[in-house]
PDB file of C-alpha atoms in Angstrom:
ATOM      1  CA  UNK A   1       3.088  45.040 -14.270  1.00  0.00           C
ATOM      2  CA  UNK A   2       3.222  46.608 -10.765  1.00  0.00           C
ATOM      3  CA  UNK A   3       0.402  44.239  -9.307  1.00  0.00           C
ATOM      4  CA  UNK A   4      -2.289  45.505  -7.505  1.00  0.00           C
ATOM      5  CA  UNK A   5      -1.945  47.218  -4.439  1.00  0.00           C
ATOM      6  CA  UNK A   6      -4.075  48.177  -1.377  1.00  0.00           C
ATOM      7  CA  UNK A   7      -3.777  51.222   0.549  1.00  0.00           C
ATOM      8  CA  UNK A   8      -3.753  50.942   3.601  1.00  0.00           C
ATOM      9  CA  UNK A   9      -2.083  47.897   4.803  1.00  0.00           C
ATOM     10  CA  UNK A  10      -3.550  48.167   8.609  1.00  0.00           C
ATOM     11  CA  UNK A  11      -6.126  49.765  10.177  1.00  0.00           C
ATOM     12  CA  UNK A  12      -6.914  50.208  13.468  1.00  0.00           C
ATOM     13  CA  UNK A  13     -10.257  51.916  14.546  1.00  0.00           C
ATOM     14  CA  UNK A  14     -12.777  52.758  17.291  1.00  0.00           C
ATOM     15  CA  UNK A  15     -16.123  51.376  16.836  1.00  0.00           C
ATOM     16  CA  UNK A  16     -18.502  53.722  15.419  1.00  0.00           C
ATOM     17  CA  UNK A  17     -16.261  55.456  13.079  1.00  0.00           C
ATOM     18  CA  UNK A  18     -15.862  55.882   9.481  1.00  0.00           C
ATOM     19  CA  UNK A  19     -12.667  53.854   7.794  1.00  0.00           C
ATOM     20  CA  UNK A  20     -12.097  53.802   3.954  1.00  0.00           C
ATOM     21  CA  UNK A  21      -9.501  51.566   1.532  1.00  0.00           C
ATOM     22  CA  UNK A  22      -8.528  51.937  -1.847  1.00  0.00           C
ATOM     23  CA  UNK A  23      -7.465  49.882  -4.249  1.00  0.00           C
ATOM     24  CA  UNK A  24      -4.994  50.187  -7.488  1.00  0.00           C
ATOM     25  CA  UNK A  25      -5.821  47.537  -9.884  1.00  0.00           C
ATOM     26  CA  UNK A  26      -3.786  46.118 -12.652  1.00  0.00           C
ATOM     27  CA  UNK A  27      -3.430  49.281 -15.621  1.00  0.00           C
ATOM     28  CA  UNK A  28      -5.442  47.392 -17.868  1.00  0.00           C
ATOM     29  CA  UNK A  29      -7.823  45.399 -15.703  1.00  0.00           C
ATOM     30  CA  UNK A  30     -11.581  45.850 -16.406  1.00  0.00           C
ATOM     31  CA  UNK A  31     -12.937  43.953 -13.852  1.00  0.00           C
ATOM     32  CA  UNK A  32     -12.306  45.071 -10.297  1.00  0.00           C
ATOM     33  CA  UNK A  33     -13.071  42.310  -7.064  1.00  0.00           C
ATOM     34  CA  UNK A  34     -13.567  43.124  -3.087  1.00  0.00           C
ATOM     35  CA  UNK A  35     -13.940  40.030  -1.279  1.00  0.00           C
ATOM     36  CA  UNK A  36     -13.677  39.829   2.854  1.00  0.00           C
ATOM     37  CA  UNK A  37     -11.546  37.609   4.658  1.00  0.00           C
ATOM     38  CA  UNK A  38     -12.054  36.989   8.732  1.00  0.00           C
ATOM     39  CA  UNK A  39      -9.898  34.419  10.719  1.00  0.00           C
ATOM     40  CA  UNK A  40      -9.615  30.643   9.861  1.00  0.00           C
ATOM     41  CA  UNK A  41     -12.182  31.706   6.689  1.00  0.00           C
ATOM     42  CA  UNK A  42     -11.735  31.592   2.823  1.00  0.00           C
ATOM     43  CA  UNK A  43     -12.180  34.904   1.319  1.00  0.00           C
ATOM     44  CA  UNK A  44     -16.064  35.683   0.216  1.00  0.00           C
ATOM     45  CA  UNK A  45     -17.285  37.910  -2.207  1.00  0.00           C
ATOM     46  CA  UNK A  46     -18.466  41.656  -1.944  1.00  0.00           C
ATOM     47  CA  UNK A  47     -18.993  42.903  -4.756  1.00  0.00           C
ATOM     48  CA  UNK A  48     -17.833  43.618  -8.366  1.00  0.00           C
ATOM     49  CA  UNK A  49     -16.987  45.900 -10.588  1.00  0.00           C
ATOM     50  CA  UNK A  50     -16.684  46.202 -14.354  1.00  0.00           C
ATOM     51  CA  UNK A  51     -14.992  49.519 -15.462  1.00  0.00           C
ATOM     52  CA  UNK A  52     -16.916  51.918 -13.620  1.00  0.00           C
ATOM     53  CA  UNK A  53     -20.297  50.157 -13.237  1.00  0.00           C
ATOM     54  CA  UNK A  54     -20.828  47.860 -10.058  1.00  0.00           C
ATOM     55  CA  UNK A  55     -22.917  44.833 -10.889  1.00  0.00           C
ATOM     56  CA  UNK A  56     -23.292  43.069  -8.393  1.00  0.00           C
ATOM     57  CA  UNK A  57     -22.677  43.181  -4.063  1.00  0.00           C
ATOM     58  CA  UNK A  58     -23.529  40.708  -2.053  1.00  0.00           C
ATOM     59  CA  UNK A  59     -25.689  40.190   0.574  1.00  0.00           C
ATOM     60  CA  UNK A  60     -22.784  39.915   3.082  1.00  0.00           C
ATOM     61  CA  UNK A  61     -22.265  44.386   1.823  1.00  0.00           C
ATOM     62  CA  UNK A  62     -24.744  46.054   4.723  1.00  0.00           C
ATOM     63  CA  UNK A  63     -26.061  49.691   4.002  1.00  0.00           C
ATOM     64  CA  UNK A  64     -23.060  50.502   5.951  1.00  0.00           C
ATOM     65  CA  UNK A  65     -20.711  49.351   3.113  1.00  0.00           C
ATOM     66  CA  UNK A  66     -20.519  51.366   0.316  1.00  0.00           C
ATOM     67  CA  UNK A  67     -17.807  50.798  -2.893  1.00  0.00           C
ATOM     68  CA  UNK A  68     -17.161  53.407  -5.995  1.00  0.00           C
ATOM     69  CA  UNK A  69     -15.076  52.710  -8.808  1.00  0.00           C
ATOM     70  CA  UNK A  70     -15.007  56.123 -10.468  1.00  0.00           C
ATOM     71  CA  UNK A  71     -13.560  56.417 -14.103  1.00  0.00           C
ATOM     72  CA  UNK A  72     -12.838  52.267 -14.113  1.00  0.00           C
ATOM     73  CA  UNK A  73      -9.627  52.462 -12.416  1.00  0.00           C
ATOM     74  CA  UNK A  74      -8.999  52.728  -8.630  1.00  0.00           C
ATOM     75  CA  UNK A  75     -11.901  51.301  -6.247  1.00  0.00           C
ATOM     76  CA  UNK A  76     -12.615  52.576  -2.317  1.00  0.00           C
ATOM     77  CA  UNK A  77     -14.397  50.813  -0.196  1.00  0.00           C
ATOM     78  CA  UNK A  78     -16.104  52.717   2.911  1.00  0.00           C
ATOM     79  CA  UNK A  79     -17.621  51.604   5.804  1.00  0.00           C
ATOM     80  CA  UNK A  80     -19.572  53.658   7.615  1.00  0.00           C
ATOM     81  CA  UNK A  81     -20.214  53.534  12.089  1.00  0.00           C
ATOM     82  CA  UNK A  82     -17.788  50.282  11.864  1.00  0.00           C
ATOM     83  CA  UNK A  83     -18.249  47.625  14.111  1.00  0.00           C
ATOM     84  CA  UNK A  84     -16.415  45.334  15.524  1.00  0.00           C
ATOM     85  CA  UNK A  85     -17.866  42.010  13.116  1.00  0.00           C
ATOM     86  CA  UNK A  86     -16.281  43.930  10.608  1.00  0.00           C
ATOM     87  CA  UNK A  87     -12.553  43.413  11.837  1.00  0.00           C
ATOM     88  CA  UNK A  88     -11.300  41.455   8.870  1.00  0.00           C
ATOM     89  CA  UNK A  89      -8.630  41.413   5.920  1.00  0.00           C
ATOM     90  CA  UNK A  90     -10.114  42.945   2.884  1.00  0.00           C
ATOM     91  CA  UNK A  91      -9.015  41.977  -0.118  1.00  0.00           C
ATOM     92  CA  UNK A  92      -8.996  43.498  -3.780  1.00  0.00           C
ATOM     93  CA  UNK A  93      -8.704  41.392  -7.189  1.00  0.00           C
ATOM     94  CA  UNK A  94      -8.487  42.652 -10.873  1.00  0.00           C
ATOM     95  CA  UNK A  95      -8.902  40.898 -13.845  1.00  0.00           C
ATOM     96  CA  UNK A  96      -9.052  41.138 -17.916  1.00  0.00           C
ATOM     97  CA  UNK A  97     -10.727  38.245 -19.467  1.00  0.00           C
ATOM     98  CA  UNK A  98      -9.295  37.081 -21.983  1.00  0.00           C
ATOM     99  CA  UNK A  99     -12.352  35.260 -24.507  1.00  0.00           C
ATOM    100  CA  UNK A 100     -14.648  32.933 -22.856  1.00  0.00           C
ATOM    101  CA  UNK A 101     -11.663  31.405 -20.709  1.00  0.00           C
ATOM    102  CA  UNK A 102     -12.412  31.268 -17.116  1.00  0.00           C
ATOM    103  CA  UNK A 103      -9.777  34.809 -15.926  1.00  0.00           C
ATOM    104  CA  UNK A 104      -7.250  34.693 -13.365  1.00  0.00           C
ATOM    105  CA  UNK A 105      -7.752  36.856 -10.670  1.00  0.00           C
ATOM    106  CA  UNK A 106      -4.602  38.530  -9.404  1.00  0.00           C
ATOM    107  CA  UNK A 107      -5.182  39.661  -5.758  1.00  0.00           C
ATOM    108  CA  UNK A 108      -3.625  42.605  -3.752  1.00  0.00           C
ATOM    109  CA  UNK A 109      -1.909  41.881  -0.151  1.00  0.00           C
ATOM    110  CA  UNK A 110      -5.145  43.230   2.064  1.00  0.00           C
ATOM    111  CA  UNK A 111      -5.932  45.701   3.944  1.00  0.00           C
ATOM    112  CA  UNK A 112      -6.584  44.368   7.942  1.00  0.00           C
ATOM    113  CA  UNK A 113      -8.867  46.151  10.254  1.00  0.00           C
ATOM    114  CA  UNK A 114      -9.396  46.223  13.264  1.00  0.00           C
ATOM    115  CA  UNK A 115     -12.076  47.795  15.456  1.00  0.00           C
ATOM    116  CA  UNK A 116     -11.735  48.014  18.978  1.00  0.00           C
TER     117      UNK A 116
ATOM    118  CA  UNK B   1     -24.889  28.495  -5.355  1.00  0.00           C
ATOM    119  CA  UNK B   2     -21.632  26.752  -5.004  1.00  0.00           C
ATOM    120  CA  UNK B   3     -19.793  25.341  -1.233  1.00  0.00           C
ATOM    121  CA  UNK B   4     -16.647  24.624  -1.402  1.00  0.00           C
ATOM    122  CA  UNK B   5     -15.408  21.984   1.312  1.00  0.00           C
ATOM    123  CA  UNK B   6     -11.477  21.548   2.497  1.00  0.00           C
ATOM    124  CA  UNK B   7     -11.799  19.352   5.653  1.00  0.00           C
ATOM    125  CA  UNK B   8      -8.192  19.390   6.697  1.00  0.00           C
ATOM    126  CA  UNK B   9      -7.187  22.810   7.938  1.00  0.00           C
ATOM    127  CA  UNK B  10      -3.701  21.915   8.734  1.00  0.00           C
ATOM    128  CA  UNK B  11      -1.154  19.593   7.242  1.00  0.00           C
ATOM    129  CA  UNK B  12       2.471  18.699   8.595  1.00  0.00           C
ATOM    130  CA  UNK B  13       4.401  17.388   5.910  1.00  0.00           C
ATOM    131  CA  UNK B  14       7.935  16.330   6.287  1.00  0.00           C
ATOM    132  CA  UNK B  15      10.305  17.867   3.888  1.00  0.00           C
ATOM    133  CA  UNK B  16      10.636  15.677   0.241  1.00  0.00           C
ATOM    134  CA  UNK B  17       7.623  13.527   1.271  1.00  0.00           C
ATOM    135  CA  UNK B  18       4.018  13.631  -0.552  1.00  0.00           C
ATOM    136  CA  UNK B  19       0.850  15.474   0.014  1.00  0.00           C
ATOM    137  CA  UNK B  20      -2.539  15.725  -1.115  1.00  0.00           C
ATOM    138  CA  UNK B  21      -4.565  18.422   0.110  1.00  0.00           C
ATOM    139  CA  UNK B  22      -8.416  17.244  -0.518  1.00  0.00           C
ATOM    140  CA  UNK B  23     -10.551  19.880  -1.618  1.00  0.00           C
ATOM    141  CA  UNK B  24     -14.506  19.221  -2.600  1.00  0.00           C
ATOM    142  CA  UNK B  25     -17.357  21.071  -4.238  1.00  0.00           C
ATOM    143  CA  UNK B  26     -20.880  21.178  -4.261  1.00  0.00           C
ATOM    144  CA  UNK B  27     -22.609  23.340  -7.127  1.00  0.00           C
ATOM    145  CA  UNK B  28     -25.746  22.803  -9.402  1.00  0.00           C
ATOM    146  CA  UNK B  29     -23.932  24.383 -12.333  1.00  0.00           C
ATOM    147  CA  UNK B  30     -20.900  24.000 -14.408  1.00  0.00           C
ATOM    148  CA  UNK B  31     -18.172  25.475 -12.337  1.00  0.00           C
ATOM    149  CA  UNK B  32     -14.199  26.064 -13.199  1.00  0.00           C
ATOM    150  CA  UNK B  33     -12.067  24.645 -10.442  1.00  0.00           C
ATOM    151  CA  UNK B  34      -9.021  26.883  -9.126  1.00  0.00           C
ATOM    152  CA  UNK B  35      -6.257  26.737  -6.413  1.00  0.00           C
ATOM    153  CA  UNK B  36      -4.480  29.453  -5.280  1.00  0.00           C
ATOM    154  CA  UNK B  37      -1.791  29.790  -2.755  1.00  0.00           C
ATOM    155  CA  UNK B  38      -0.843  32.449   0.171  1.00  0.00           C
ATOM    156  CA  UNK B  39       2.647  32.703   1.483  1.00  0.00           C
ATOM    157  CA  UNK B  40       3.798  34.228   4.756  1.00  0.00           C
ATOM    158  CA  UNK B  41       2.549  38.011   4.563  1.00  0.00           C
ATOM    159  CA  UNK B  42       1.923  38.019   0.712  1.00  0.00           C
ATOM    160  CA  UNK B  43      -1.331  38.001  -1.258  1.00  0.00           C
ATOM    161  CA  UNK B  44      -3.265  35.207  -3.303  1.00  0.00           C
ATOM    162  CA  UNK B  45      -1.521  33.956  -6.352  1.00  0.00           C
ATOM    163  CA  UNK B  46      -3.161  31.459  -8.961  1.00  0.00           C
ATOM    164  CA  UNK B  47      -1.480  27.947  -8.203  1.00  0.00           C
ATOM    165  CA  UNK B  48      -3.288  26.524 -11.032  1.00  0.00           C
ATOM    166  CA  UNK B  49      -6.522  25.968 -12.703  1.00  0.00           C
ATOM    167  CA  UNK B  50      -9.637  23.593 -14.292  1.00  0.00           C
ATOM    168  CA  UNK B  51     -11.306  24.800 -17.279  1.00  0.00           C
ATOM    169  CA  UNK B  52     -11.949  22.093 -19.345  1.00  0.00           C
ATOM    170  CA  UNK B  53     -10.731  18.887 -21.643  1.00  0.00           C
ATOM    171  CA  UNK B  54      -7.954  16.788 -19.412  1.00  0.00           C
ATOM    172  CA  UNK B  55      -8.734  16.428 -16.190  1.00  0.00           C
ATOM    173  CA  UNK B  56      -5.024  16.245 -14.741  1.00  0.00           C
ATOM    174  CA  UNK B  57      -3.577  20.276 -14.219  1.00  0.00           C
ATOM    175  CA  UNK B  58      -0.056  21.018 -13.639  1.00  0.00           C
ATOM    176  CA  UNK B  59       1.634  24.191 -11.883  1.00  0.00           C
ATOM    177  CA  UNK B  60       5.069  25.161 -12.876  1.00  0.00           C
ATOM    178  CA  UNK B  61       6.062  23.884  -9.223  1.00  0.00           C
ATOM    179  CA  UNK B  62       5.270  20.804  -9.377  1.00  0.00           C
ATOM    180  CA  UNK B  63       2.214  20.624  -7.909  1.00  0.00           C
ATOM    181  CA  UNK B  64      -0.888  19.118 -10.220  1.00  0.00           C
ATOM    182  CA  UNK B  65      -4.625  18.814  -9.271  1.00  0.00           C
ATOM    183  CA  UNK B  66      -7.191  16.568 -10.795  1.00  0.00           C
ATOM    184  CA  UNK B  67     -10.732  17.238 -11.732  1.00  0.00           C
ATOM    185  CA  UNK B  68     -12.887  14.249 -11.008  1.00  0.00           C
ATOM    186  CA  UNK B  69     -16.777  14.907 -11.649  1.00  0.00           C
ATOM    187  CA  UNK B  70     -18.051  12.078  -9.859  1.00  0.00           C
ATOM    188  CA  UNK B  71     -17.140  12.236  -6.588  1.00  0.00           C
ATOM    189  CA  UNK B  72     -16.811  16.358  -7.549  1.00  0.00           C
ATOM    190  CA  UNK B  73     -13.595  16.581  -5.917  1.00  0.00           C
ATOM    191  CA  UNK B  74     -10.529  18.472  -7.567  1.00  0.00           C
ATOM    192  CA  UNK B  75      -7.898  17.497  -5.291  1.00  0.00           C
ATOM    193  CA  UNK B  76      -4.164  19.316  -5.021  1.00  0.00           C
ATOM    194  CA  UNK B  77      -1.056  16.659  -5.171  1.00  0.00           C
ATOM    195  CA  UNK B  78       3.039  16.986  -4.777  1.00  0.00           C
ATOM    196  CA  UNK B  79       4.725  14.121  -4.639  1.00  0.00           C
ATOM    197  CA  UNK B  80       7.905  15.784  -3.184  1.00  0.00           C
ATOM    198  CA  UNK B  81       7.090  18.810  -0.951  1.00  0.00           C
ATOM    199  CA  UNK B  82       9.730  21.537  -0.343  1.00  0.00           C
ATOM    200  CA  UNK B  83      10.313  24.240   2.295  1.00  0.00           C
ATOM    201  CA  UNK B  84       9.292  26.840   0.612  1.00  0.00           C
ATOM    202  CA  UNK B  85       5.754  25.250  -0.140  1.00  0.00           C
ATOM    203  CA  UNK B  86       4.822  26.041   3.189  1.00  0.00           C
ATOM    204  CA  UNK B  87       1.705  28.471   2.760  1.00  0.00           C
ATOM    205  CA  UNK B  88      -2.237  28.494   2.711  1.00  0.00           C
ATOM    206  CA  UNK B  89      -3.632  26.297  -0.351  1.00  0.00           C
ATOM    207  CA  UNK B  90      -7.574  27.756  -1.129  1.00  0.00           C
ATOM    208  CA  UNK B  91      -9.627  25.521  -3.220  1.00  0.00           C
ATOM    209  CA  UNK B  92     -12.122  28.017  -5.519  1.00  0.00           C
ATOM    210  CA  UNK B  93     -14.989  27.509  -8.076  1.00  0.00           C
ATOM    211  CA  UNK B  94     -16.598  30.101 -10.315  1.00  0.00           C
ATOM    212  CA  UNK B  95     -20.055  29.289 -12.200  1.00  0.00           C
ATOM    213  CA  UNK B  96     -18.959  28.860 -15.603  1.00  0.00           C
ATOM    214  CA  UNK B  97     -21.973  29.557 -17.169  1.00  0.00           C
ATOM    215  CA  UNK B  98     -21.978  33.763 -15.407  1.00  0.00           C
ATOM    216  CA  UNK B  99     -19.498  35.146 -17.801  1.00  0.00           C
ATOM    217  CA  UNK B 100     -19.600  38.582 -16.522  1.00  0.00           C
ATOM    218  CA  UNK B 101     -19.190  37.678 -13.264  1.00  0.00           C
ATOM    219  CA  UNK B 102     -16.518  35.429 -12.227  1.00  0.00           C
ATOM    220  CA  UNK B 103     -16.532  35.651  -8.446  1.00  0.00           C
ATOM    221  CA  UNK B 104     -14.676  33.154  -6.523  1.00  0.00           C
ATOM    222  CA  UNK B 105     -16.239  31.044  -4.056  1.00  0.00           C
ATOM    223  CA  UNK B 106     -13.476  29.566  -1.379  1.00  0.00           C
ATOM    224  CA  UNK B 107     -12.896  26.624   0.726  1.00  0.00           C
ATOM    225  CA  UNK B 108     -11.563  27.875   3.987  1.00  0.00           C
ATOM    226  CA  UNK B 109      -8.014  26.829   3.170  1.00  0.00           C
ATOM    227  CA  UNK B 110      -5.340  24.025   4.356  1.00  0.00           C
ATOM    228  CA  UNK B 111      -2.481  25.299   6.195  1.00  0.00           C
ATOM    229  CA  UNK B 112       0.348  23.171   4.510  1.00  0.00           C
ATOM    230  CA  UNK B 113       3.726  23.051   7.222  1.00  0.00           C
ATOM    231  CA  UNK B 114       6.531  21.230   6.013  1.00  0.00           C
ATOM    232  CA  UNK B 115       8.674  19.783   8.402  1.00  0.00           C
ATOM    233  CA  UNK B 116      12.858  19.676   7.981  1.00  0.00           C
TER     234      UNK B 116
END
């Protein structure tokens, strides 16, 4: 169990341009979470992913946002003319439930932007 | 929709004394209660969890949370806090009843310092 990770760890960008992340999840996670972090806030949800299909974004994910999980395994996220409200951590979460048991969610370290 | 409330965004806590770090809910479903922890410049890990039957939770650290339904509170307790505790404590609920969608909804976290 390597964990998940996130690729990049920082990101520094001009406003206006194009920045994308990926995420590895656990091997054997189905279920894939983005969630969006800014200073002095809990995490919030993005959107969600089982396998390949995503199910659900939130209303938070613009038209500028845009997430693929091709084949079920690792996610991007994109985000398209970035601005700077969008300088945040971004955070990925996998998970394999397990029955009807509420799953844990095992997070990756981030990936911080920042757009100047 | 669920809110998840954690009033006190900072807590100095001398070394081997107790804490409590309130955390409160609002949601107009069933809802499983979580807590997970961030330390210095690593990701989210599961402190512990509510699903159901005894309302008292214990993490392998010591730390134990209890679930009380009237006052909808779920409440994280040490009674002897250690230097390496100090990290960001996030309260979480997930609607029990979506079970193919467990996204987290977060409090905005308690910064828990403990003091030598």
């Amino acid at each position: 169990d390597t964990g998940v990770s996130q690729d990049p760890r920082h990101k520094i960008t001009k406003r206006g341009q194009n920045v994308t992340f990926r995420c590895d999840p656990i091997s054997e996670h189905n279920r894939l979470y983005w969630y969006r972090q800014t200073l002095g806030q809990g995490p919030e949800f993005l959107t969600y992913f089982q396998n390949e299909a995503q199910l659900e974004k939130s209303r938070l994910l613009s038209d500028r946002f845009s997430a693929e999980r091709p084949k079920g395994s690792f996610s991007t996220l994109e985000i398209q003319r970035t601005e700077q409200g969008d300088s945040a951590m971004y955070l990925c979460a996998s998970s394999f439930p397990r029955g009807r048991s509420a799953e844990t969610q095992y997070f990756g370290p981030g990936t911080r932007l920042l757009v100047l | 929709a669920q809110s998840v409330t954690q009033l006190d965004s900072q807590v100095p806590v001398f070394e081997e004394a107790p804490v409590e770090l309130r955390c409160n809910y609002s949601s107009s479903v069933s809802v499983y209660l979580f807590w997970y922890v961030q330390y210095p410049n690593q990701g989210l890990q599961l402190l512990l969890k509510y699903l159901s039957g005894s309302t008292l939770v214990e993490s392998i650290n010591g730390f134990e949370a209890e679930f009380n339904k009237s006052q909808t509170s779920f409440h994280l307790r040490k009674p002897s806090v250690h230097i390496s505790d100090t990290a960001e404590y996030f309260c979480a609920v997930s609607d029990k009843s979506n079970f193919g969608n467990e996204k987290l909804t977060f409090g905005t976290g308690t910064r828990l310092t403990i003091i030598p």
